[in-house]
Amino acid sequence: MMFFPDPYPDEILYSTFARYHFYSGNKSYRDTLEELFGSGNIMPSVLFPSKIESVSRRIKNGKYLPDYLIQNHTLFPLYIQLQTFEKRQNLIKAIKHGDSEGLYASLGVAAGSICSKKHLYYCPVCVEEEVSNYNEAYFKRTHQIQGVFVCHIHRCLLREYPVDYRKYSRIGFIRLDHKVISNRVAYNIELPKDTDHFRISQAANYFLNHPLEEVSLEIIKQKYKELLYDRGLAKHSGQVNQLKLYEQFIDYYGSDFLKSLESFPQKDNGYCWLKVITRKITRAIHPIRHILLILFLSNNVEEFLNYKKKQEPFGRGPWICLNPVAFHYKQPVISNVNITEDTKTKEPVGTFNCSCGFIYSRRGPDTSPQDIYKIGTIKAFGGSWENTLEKKLSQKTWSLRELAREMKCDPKTIKKYSQKLNKSLDDSVIINKTEKLKKGDCYTKSLICYLELNPDCSRTQIRKKFNREYAWLYRNDKPLLEKVLPSSKKSPTKKYNRVDWVQRDFEIGHDVKKALSEIKQLEDHERITLALIGRAIEKEDLLRKYKQKLPYTMRVVSSELETIEDYQIRRIGNISKKLYKEKGKLRKWEILKEAGLDQKKLSIRIVNEIEMVLEATKA
């Protein structure tokens, strides 16, 4: 090819072809197609051009390679990054060598197309800048994306080019002639949620200019899972609370805005796009709908893609085995942990399964390095533990308690497994009575000797001095221990003075007033309860036990106590002020999340309070 115009920044390839036809002087579109593609039977596509390899070969000196044209001058990057790694290679091959007819179905455009455009679109401000810089205008690819209605640079409304390309010649090209268009600039006051339209436009442009190899549907789905969990909309297992997601999603965007994008999810439809997009299935979803969910979860696409998952509740593997008889005891040999959610506390529960058969679980998240050595529940001891127990039972030299301590379990567990292994505990666990008597005599003599030298010492002093001897005798021969120890010393009877309750009532009431004043000075203090006041004046037990003797104090207290509902209303007010100051607007779901309230369990009074706060900010 003798001549090919250099594509301008963000110019869609179709526009470059149109400029080529104009400058080539060709009368027939078929001549242009023959020169561009090597065939006059190609039907040019605005959104998804095909046979890009053929075009690249005909451009002088191989200046523009197929990958460059695909990445910088087509809409493919937006769609390809939302496909799986496995599928994208076939798609890129079809784009380079195939035709556009099959691409629509492969990309999900035919089945999931929304906000389809009959015209090419342009931004009046962009056109003015292009004419000033290049002496001509062109169609930018970001402006042609379905669902994009404002310019990603100037925020103004995009305008339709006055030619319906779907009614134009099937083999023709439409060039942007700046002399025949309207230059009137309008901003998106005509559209609901103008800020969100601008964010969508910027997000689409970000995807178009992002390297293809860095993003895929697998990566995006994993980000969805992590962010939904952080927002309290999914469990550790990945199961999404679809009703809660639906309510917050609608509250975030508003039904009118979503309907304008033909993306209002149907709550009762099991296969509505919002449910499908958060599941493991890989059904094609329109990019604008992906962008809607991304912007719901993050401020922008860059923040979404750079999101780092919060620390794992049990840290990163491998995890240690806590089988006390295994040669790898307390060694990191477990490669996988199964994380579930406690049905009551909603905290993560990790189940650790070692190759030795030992399985244990504990509730997370871990808060200190020592937590890795904790066991919540032993699910299975495993073969190696049972074999070791069987050997020790056969030795006939262990007491039940000694064996339980050795195997790090309860004595009842030893009994249970002795029956399972067909080992009679009476036959296999023999207590050496002679050794026991010798140990008891030795410990007793030590105590008697000390008491002869210290006749005035108390039982408590002896227990501290001879902790091991005292504990052994207490467990094995308590009558002998009682015989050796001195008699208990009773504390002398205390004489109590009568309390002047009138004076005490006045003093405590004064302390309560002072404490309440200090509590209220705190910006977001706890709910005012009897316990809180009692802790503040360090007399909680007194307030609970002697209410009837403190009438004045209890009047002061009762006048300031908050019900749970009072406390929630106060928190809603404080949270609303904070959020409005930070973001300049309020959303119901954000208030509820910050206040830790469940929308299903709100009282009428709290609902009315939230509505009043929202109305006040709109005024």
XYZ file of C-alpha atoms in Angstrom:
619
model
C 0.000 0.000 0.000
C 1.514 3.320 -1.069
C -0.216 5.438 1.544
C -1.980 4.890 4.887
C -2.920 7.722 7.296
C -1.423 7.458 10.753
C -4.166 6.681 13.302
C -4.720 9.510 15.767
C -4.738 8.949 19.568
C -7.736 6.810 20.570
C -9.051 6.828 16.996
C -11.212 3.845 16.181
C -9.794 1.882 13.236
C -13.015 2.314 11.250
C -12.425 6.094 11.316
C -8.871 5.626 10.009
C -10.226 3.495 7.138
C -12.770 6.231 6.358
C -10.013 8.846 6.208
C -7.972 6.539 3.957
C -10.903 6.231 1.545
C -11.330 10.018 1.521
C -7.644 10.772 0.857
C -7.143 7.916 -1.618
C -9.624 9.492 -4.054
C -11.296 6.147 -4.673
C -14.763 6.438 -6.160
C -15.735 2.886 -5.226
C -15.756 1.522 -1.692
C -14.881 -1.883 -3.102
C -11.607 -0.487 -4.439
C -10.800 0.746 -0.933
C -11.684 -2.641 0.572
C -9.482 -4.361 -2.003
C -6.564 -2.091 -1.085
C -7.079 -2.459 2.681
C -8.015 -6.120 3.009
C -7.058 -7.690 -0.293
C -10.723 -8.483 -1.007
C -13.671 -6.369 -2.097
C -16.162 -8.682 -0.385
C -15.345 -7.573 3.183
C -18.053 -5.774 5.135
C -16.363 -3.222 7.430
C -17.471 -3.230 11.064
C -17.516 -0.119 13.243
C -17.155 -1.892 16.574
C -15.249 -5.071 15.746
C -13.116 -4.967 12.585
C -11.693 -8.269 11.344
C -8.802 -9.510 9.179
C -6.479 -7.014 10.872
C -3.501 -9.158 9.881
C -4.306 -8.465 6.201
C -4.464 -4.706 6.810
C -1.194 -4.736 8.743
C 0.643 -6.514 5.904
C -0.465 -3.878 3.387
C 0.675 -0.882 5.440
C 4.073 0.362 4.289
C 7.144 -1.001 6.064
C 4.993 -3.020 8.468
C 4.606 0.147 10.516
C 1.516 -0.976 12.402
C 1.533 -4.567 13.636
C -1.788 -6.361 14.342
C -1.295 -6.379 18.114
C -0.676 -2.627 18.131
C -3.811 -1.891 16.095
C -5.948 -4.184 18.280
C -4.677 -2.689 21.541
C -4.771 0.989 20.553
C -7.458 1.417 17.897
C -10.271 -1.095 18.502
C -12.798 -1.854 21.244
C -11.450 -5.369 21.639
C -9.340 -4.642 24.778
C -12.499 -3.762 26.701
C -14.156 -7.059 25.765
C -11.135 -9.360 25.736
C -10.075 -8.474 29.284
C -13.489 -9.718 30.452
C -12.920 -13.166 28.930
C -11.075 -16.155 30.376
C -7.402 -16.705 29.541
C -8.396 -19.855 27.681
C -10.916 -18.083 25.453
C -8.951 -14.928 24.659
C -6.331 -16.648 22.492
C -9.016 -17.958 20.122
C -10.628 -14.517 20.048
C -7.397 -12.716 19.157
C -6.766 -15.287 16.423
C -10.260 -14.668 15.012
C -9.740 -10.880 15.146
C -6.488 -11.110 13.214
C -7.500 -13.679 10.607
C -11.256 -14.334 10.746
C -14.357 -12.263 10.027
C -16.446 -10.144 12.386
C -19.613 -12.182 11.962
C -18.693 -14.815 14.578
C -17.014 -12.306 16.912
C -20.259 -10.754 18.125
C -21.521 -14.054 19.504
C -18.110 -14.991 20.958
C -17.852 -11.693 22.815
C -21.429 -11.937 24.116
C -22.530 -8.818 22.251
C -25.349 -10.513 20.368
C -26.915 -11.990 23.521
C -26.052 -9.299 26.048
C -25.996 -6.076 24.040
C -27.338 -3.027 25.864
C -27.722 0.624 24.925
C -26.889 -0.175 21.292
C -25.985 2.846 19.177
C -27.406 3.488 15.699
C -25.013 6.362 15.082
C -21.368 7.147 15.493
C -20.738 9.577 18.378
C -18.436 12.513 18.920
C -17.596 15.092 21.593
C -17.893 18.725 20.380
C -14.965 19.839 22.563
C -12.774 16.985 21.317
C -13.628 17.878 17.696
C -12.622 21.488 18.280
C -9.282 20.392 19.754
C -8.666 17.878 16.937
C -9.293 20.451 14.216
C -6.940 22.836 15.981
C -4.200 20.184 16.304
C -4.623 18.098 13.127
C -6.796 20.244 10.814
C -9.395 17.465 10.825
C -11.550 15.511 13.244
C -12.024 11.805 13.822
C -14.158 9.307 15.770
C -12.712 8.213 19.097
C -13.236 4.606 20.102
C -14.236 5.361 23.729
C -17.165 7.437 22.449
C -18.553 4.466 20.479
C -18.879 2.096 23.474
C -22.436 1.024 24.225
C -23.536 2.591 27.516
C -21.070 5.516 27.335
C -22.952 8.803 26.990
C -20.438 11.426 28.131
C -16.886 12.270 27.110
C -14.262 10.695 29.384
C -12.137 13.860 29.055
C -14.512 16.819 29.032
C -17.534 15.329 30.837
C -19.951 16.801 28.286
C -22.679 14.862 26.500
C -21.700 12.972 23.364
C -23.568 13.934 20.207
C -24.810 11.709 17.393
C -23.153 12.085 14.017
C -26.052 12.798 11.619
C -25.702 9.517 9.702
C -27.212 6.191 10.793
C -24.341 3.840 9.969
C -26.692 0.847 10.103
C -28.660 2.303 7.156
C -25.535 3.440 5.347
C -23.881 1.428 2.600
C -22.876 -1.965 4.007
C -19.424 -1.620 2.475
C -19.074 2.142 2.960
C -17.113 4.267 5.414
C -18.384 7.338 7.295
C -15.789 10.055 7.889
C -16.243 12.702 10.581
C -16.669 15.962 8.686
C -16.454 18.737 11.270
C -18.139 21.179 8.893
C -21.510 19.404 8.992
C -21.862 18.758 12.733
C -23.235 20.747 15.638
C -20.628 22.235 17.943
C -23.119 22.948 20.720
C -21.727 21.677 24.013
C -24.205 20.254 26.531
C -23.444 18.782 29.928
C -25.151 15.785 31.405
C -27.753 17.587 33.483
C -30.202 15.812 31.182
C -29.061 12.459 32.508
C -29.589 11.099 36.038
C -26.518 10.558 38.213
C -24.131 12.622 36.078
C -21.106 11.694 38.209
C -21.679 7.971 37.680
C -21.972 8.428 33.890
C -18.609 10.182 33.879
C -17.066 7.436 36.063
C -18.360 4.782 33.651
C -16.843 6.633 30.697
C -13.479 6.894 32.464
C -13.602 3.221 33.501
C -14.277 2.082 29.919
C -11.375 4.215 28.673
C -9.091 2.753 31.362
C -9.851 -0.795 30.184
C -9.186 0.192 26.563
C -5.717 1.459 27.442
C -4.790 -1.271 29.915
C -2.379 -4.044 28.775
C -4.351 -7.108 27.685
C -2.098 -9.655 29.359
C -2.575 -8.220 32.875
C -6.328 -8.787 33.300
C -8.713 -11.661 32.691
C -12.156 -12.793 33.796
C -10.552 -15.122 36.372
C -8.715 -12.194 38.002
C -11.805 -9.964 37.987
C -14.018 -12.707 39.453
C -11.509 -13.236 42.272
C -11.530 -9.488 42.998
C -15.341 -9.602 43.127
C -15.190 -12.417 45.662
C -12.687 -10.626 47.902
C -14.381 -7.216 47.811
C -17.866 -8.649 48.330
C -16.539 -10.460 51.395
C -14.940 -7.271 52.738
C -18.260 -5.465 52.262
C -20.080 -8.161 54.237
C -21.935 -9.329 51.125
C -20.331 -12.779 50.853
C -19.045 -15.577 53.055
C -15.494 -16.965 53.204
C -16.659 -19.769 50.922
C -17.589 -17.199 48.263
C -21.365 -17.624 48.633
C -22.960 -14.223 47.968
C -25.887 -12.805 49.900
C -27.797 -11.949 46.725
C -30.672 -10.140 48.460
C -28.347 -7.882 50.427
C -26.225 -7.218 47.323
C -29.347 -6.394 45.294
C -30.634 -3.924 47.913
C -27.291 -2.121 48.311
C -26.644 -2.080 44.552
C -30.060 -0.506 43.805
C -29.634 1.941 46.675
C -26.183 2.935 45.381
C -27.159 3.702 41.772
C -30.921 4.223 41.903
C -33.437 2.409 39.721
C -33.777 5.249 37.168
C -30.062 5.297 36.450
C -29.868 1.515 36.022
C -32.923 1.496 33.759
C -31.333 4.187 31.597
C -28.459 1.734 31.036
C -30.854 -1.188 30.487
C -29.188 -2.853 33.468
C -31.821 -2.921 36.196
C -31.477 -6.429 37.743
C -34.662 -8.453 38.226
C -34.600 -9.668 41.819
C -36.884 -12.668 41.207
C -35.007 -13.855 38.115
C -32.488 -16.531 39.080
C -30.406 -15.710 35.995
C -30.443 -11.910 36.134
C -27.070 -10.435 35.254
C -26.203 -9.337 38.823
C -26.574 -12.912 40.080
C -24.749 -14.452 37.134
C -21.806 -12.038 37.321
C -21.082 -12.983 40.968
C -21.227 -16.737 40.399
C -18.569 -19.115 39.114
C -20.198 -19.567 35.721
C -18.425 -17.804 32.858
C -21.444 -16.628 30.853
C -20.641 -13.486 28.811
C -21.726 -10.269 30.541
C -21.680 -6.862 28.855
C -18.624 -4.773 29.858
C -20.786 -1.889 31.104
C -22.403 -4.221 33.621
C -18.988 -5.362 34.803
C -18.036 -1.701 35.169
C -21.206 -1.017 37.179
C -20.267 -3.708 39.701
C -16.618 -2.625 39.772
C -17.557 0.997 40.543
C -20.027 -0.213 43.191
C -17.171 -2.035 44.947
C -14.373 0.511 44.318
C -13.888 4.171 43.453
C -12.380 3.374 40.045
C -11.010 0.519 37.914
C -7.394 1.163 38.884
C -8.215 0.892 42.581
C -10.216 -2.264 41.854
C -7.415 -3.989 39.942
C -4.771 -2.959 42.505
C -6.863 -4.134 45.454
C -4.888 -6.351 47.810
C -6.783 -9.003 49.689
C -6.857 -8.475 53.413
C -4.684 -10.781 55.460
C -5.903 -14.364 55.521
C -7.684 -15.198 58.804
C -5.156 -17.974 59.459
C -2.166 -16.477 57.678
C -0.468 -17.970 54.641
C 0.352 -21.654 54.493
C 1.785 -24.099 54.986
C 0.271 -24.596 58.437
C 1.615 -26.650 61.357
C 0.478 -30.133 62.351
C -0.452 -30.469 66.046
C -0.392 -34.265 66.235
C 1.652 -34.723 69.466
C 3.019 -38.150 68.460
C 3.954 -37.305 64.850
C 7.627 -36.805 63.937
C 6.597 -33.523 62.256
C 4.819 -32.186 65.381
C 4.567 -28.368 65.197
C 6.134 -28.381 61.726
C 4.513 -26.523 58.742
C 3.445 -29.520 56.656
C -0.271 -28.810 55.995
C -0.734 -27.202 52.583
C -4.482 -26.487 52.576
C -7.014 -25.122 55.023
C -10.780 -25.327 54.528
C -12.352 -22.060 55.741
C -16.031 -21.972 56.695
C -18.127 -19.537 58.676
C -19.478 -19.977 62.183
C -23.258 -19.873 61.873
C -23.678 -17.871 65.084
C -20.678 -15.555 65.375
C -20.016 -15.309 61.581
C -16.310 -15.668 62.359
C -14.073 -17.803 60.083
C -13.410 -21.391 61.152
C -10.377 -23.151 59.690
C -10.131 -26.950 59.393
C -6.564 -28.279 59.037
C -6.124 -31.759 57.569
C -2.651 -33.343 57.789
C -1.422 -36.301 55.739
C -0.832 -38.211 59.017
C -4.607 -38.279 59.491
C -4.740 -35.683 62.272
C -7.529 -33.164 61.629
C -8.248 -30.171 63.847
C -10.090 -26.869 63.612
C -10.053 -23.513 65.320
C -11.952 -20.263 65.115
C -10.182 -17.239 63.633
C -8.937 -14.829 62.743
C -5.503 -15.271 64.287
C -4.499 -12.233 66.317
C -1.070 -13.286 67.625
C 1.794 -15.597 66.543
C 0.848 -18.023 69.335
C -2.609 -18.640 67.855
C -1.181 -21.122 65.348
C -0.598 -23.565 68.244
C -4.226 -23.493 69.396
C -6.711 -26.286 68.792
C -10.429 -25.619 68.945
C -11.737 -29.086 68.102
C -9.964 -32.298 67.135
C -11.963 -33.788 64.268
C -9.833 -36.942 63.887
C -6.672 -38.258 65.585
C -5.547 -40.321 62.618
C -3.746 -43.621 62.132
C -0.345 -42.625 63.526
C -1.870 -41.394 66.786
C -3.944 -44.570 67.189
C -0.914 -46.796 66.477
C 1.122 -44.974 69.121
C -1.703 -45.314 71.655
C -1.986 -49.036 70.933
C 1.742 -49.521 71.605
C 1.579 -47.626 74.890
C -1.470 -49.592 76.003
C 0.464 -52.788 75.329
C 3.363 -51.649 77.545
C 1.108 -51.896 80.658
C 3.152 -49.261 82.527
C 0.972 -46.163 82.144
C -1.732 -44.801 84.394
C -4.843 -43.422 82.714
C -4.008 -39.796 83.524
C -0.348 -40.172 82.592
C -1.301 -41.662 79.262
C -3.820 -38.870 78.628
C -1.142 -36.255 79.326
C 1.328 -38.051 77.065
C -1.179 -38.269 74.195
C -2.467 -34.713 74.890
C -6.128 -35.628 75.189
C -8.836 -36.234 77.756
C -8.828 -39.493 79.815
C -12.277 -40.231 78.378
C -10.715 -40.190 74.906
C -8.204 -42.839 76.020
C -11.063 -45.018 77.254
C -12.986 -44.512 74.004
C -10.061 -45.496 71.781
C -9.033 -48.416 73.997
C -12.432 -49.939 73.240
C -12.037 -49.142 69.533
C -8.616 -50.861 69.502
C -9.970 -53.859 71.501
C -7.552 -53.156 74.328
C -8.990 -53.598 77.808
C -7.899 -50.645 79.909
C -7.836 -52.810 83.082
C -5.408 -55.257 81.471
C -3.218 -52.809 79.605
C -2.975 -49.818 81.965
C -1.446 -51.084 85.218
C -0.618 -48.649 87.963
C 2.597 -49.538 89.757
C 1.289 -49.441 93.310
C 4.712 -49.942 94.881
C 6.127 -46.938 93.057
C 3.051 -44.944 93.967
C 3.417 -45.772 97.677
C 7.082 -44.825 97.613
C 6.311 -41.492 95.987
C 3.500 -40.794 98.485
C 5.750 -41.623 101.493
C 8.511 -39.394 100.136
C 6.177 -36.436 99.606
C 4.537 -36.912 103.032
C 7.883 -36.971 104.842
C 8.897 -33.733 103.084
C 5.749 -31.993 104.359
C 6.047 -33.358 107.914
C 9.718 -32.361 108.119
C 8.913 -28.799 107.061
C 5.976 -28.509 109.493
C 8.159 -29.603 112.417
C 10.566 -26.768 111.652
C 7.778 -24.256 110.887
C 4.818 -25.084 113.120
C 3.067 -21.715 112.531
C 2.895 -21.854 108.732
C -0.506 -21.985 107.064
C -1.944 -24.364 104.471
C -1.580 -21.688 101.789
C 2.113 -21.266 102.561
C 2.686 -25.027 102.396
C 0.858 -25.259 99.059
C 3.068 -22.535 97.568
C 6.237 -24.049 99.016
C 5.482 -27.651 97.993
C 3.310 -27.185 94.937
C 4.204 -30.496 93.250
C 3.948 -32.609 96.432
C 0.700 -30.944 97.475
C -0.895 -31.498 94.024
C 0.162 -35.170 93.840
C -1.144 -36.011 97.338
C -4.365 -34.088 96.687
C -5.046 -36.202 93.589
C -3.846 -39.598 94.888
C -4.235 -39.611 98.695
C -6.325 -36.685 99.907
C -7.133 -38.217 103.357
C -3.395 -38.513 104.119
C -2.825 -34.903 102.996
C -5.597 -33.688 105.329
C -4.038 -35.619 108.178
C -0.602 -34.070 107.653
C -1.697 -30.442 107.072
C -2.365 -28.072 109.985
C -5.975 -27.192 110.736
C -7.530 -24.334 108.784
C -7.177 -20.897 110.304
C -10.401 -18.950 110.244
C -10.107 -15.213 109.732
C -11.208 -13.133 112.715
C -14.741 -11.798 112.607
C -14.816 -8.270 111.253
C -16.836 -5.574 112.906
C -18.715 -3.354 110.532
C -19.852 0.169 111.254
C -23.385 1.152 110.300
C -23.638 2.931 106.929
C -25.242 6.364 106.614
C -27.163 5.583 103.412
C -28.609 9.075 103.081
C -25.140 10.593 102.997
C -23.851 7.821 100.716
C -26.817 8.317 98.339
C -26.010 12.017 98.024
C -22.279 11.386 97.443
C -22.821 8.687 94.849
C -25.455 10.804 93.056
C -22.936 13.629 92.815
C -20.303 11.217 91.399
C -22.830 9.944 88.841
C -23.595 13.464 87.586
C -19.893 14.187 87.192
C -19.289 10.882 85.368
C -22.235 11.494 83.008
C -20.889 14.922 82.148
C -17.489 13.415 81.239
C -19.074 10.601 79.201
C -21.177 13.017 77.134
C -18.116 15.056 76.244
C -16.815 12.071 74.259
C -17.663 12.332 70.544
C -19.115 8.848 70.066
C -19.454 7.296 73.501
C -20.963 3.945 74.426
C -24.642 3.473 75.196
C -25.380 4.972 78.601
C -26.342 2.046 80.828
C -26.274 1.296 84.532
C -23.166 -0.825 83.979
C -21.339 1.980 82.118
C -22.116 4.496 84.871
C -21.138 1.978 87.544
C -17.792 1.317 85.888
C -17.154 5.051 85.501
C -17.516 5.649 89.262
C -16.086 2.221 90.175
C -19.256 1.245 92.073
C -21.057 -1.036 89.612
C -21.878 -3.745 92.199
C -23.153 -1.154 94.661
C -25.554 0.336 92.104
C -26.880 -3.104 91.193
C -27.336 -4.516 94.733
C -28.546 -1.472 96.667
C -30.857 0.367 94.301
C -33.587 0.648 96.915
C -31.200 2.395 99.336
C -30.044 4.942 96.736
C -33.249 6.707 95.573
C -31.611 10.006 94.670
C -28.810 8.301 92.723
C -31.253 6.086 90.826
C -33.342 9.117 89.802
C -30.229 10.724 88.330
C -29.294 7.483 86.582
C -32.761 6.688 85.176
C -33.100 10.162 83.656
C -29.991 9.559 81.514
C -30.239 5.866 80.591
C -30.458 5.074 76.859
C -32.463 2.283 75.331
C -30.875 0.375 72.442
C -33.134 2.336 70.091
C -32.050 5.679 71.624
C -28.412 4.678 71.220
C -28.891 3.633 67.581
C -30.614 6.930 66.729
C -27.780 8.896 68.344
C -25.207 6.881 66.378
C -27.100 7.392 63.114
C -26.940 11.149 63.672
C -23.197 11.128 64.391
C -22.390 8.778 61.507
C -24.484 10.819 59.069
C -22.601 13.998 59.962
C -19.267 12.218 59.538
C -20.155 10.638 56.161
C -21.642 13.852 54.792
C -18.538 15.772 55.814
C -16.244 13.195 54.129
C -18.229 12.464 50.931
C -20.651 15.344 50.504
C -23.599 12.943 50.164
C -25.356 10.206 52.093
C -26.453 6.728 51.074
C -28.727 4.610 53.197
C -26.636 1.438 52.920
C -23.478 3.266 54.023
C -25.221 4.624 57.132
C -26.537 1.157 58.011
C -23.159 -0.480 57.435
C -21.285 2.075 59.546
C -23.880 1.787 62.326
C -23.859 -2.025 62.171
C -27.618 -2.245 61.626
C -29.591 -4.915 59.779
C -32.147 -3.368 57.436
C -34.601 -6.196 58.110
C -34.618 -5.548 61.880
C -35.050 -1.763 61.948
C -37.817 -0.279 64.078
C -40.226 2.270 62.594
C -38.631 4.998 64.683
C -35.136 4.260 63.291
C -36.435 4.030 59.719
C -38.079 7.449 60.123
C -34.872 8.880 61.588
C -32.792 7.688 58.606
C -35.345 9.064 56.134
C -35.263 12.433 57.917
C -31.455 12.528 57.734
C -31.465 11.678 54.015
C -34.141 14.276 53.269
C -32.248 16.929 55.235
C -29.130 16.449 53.093
C -31.131 16.704 49.864
C -32.692 20.009 50.879
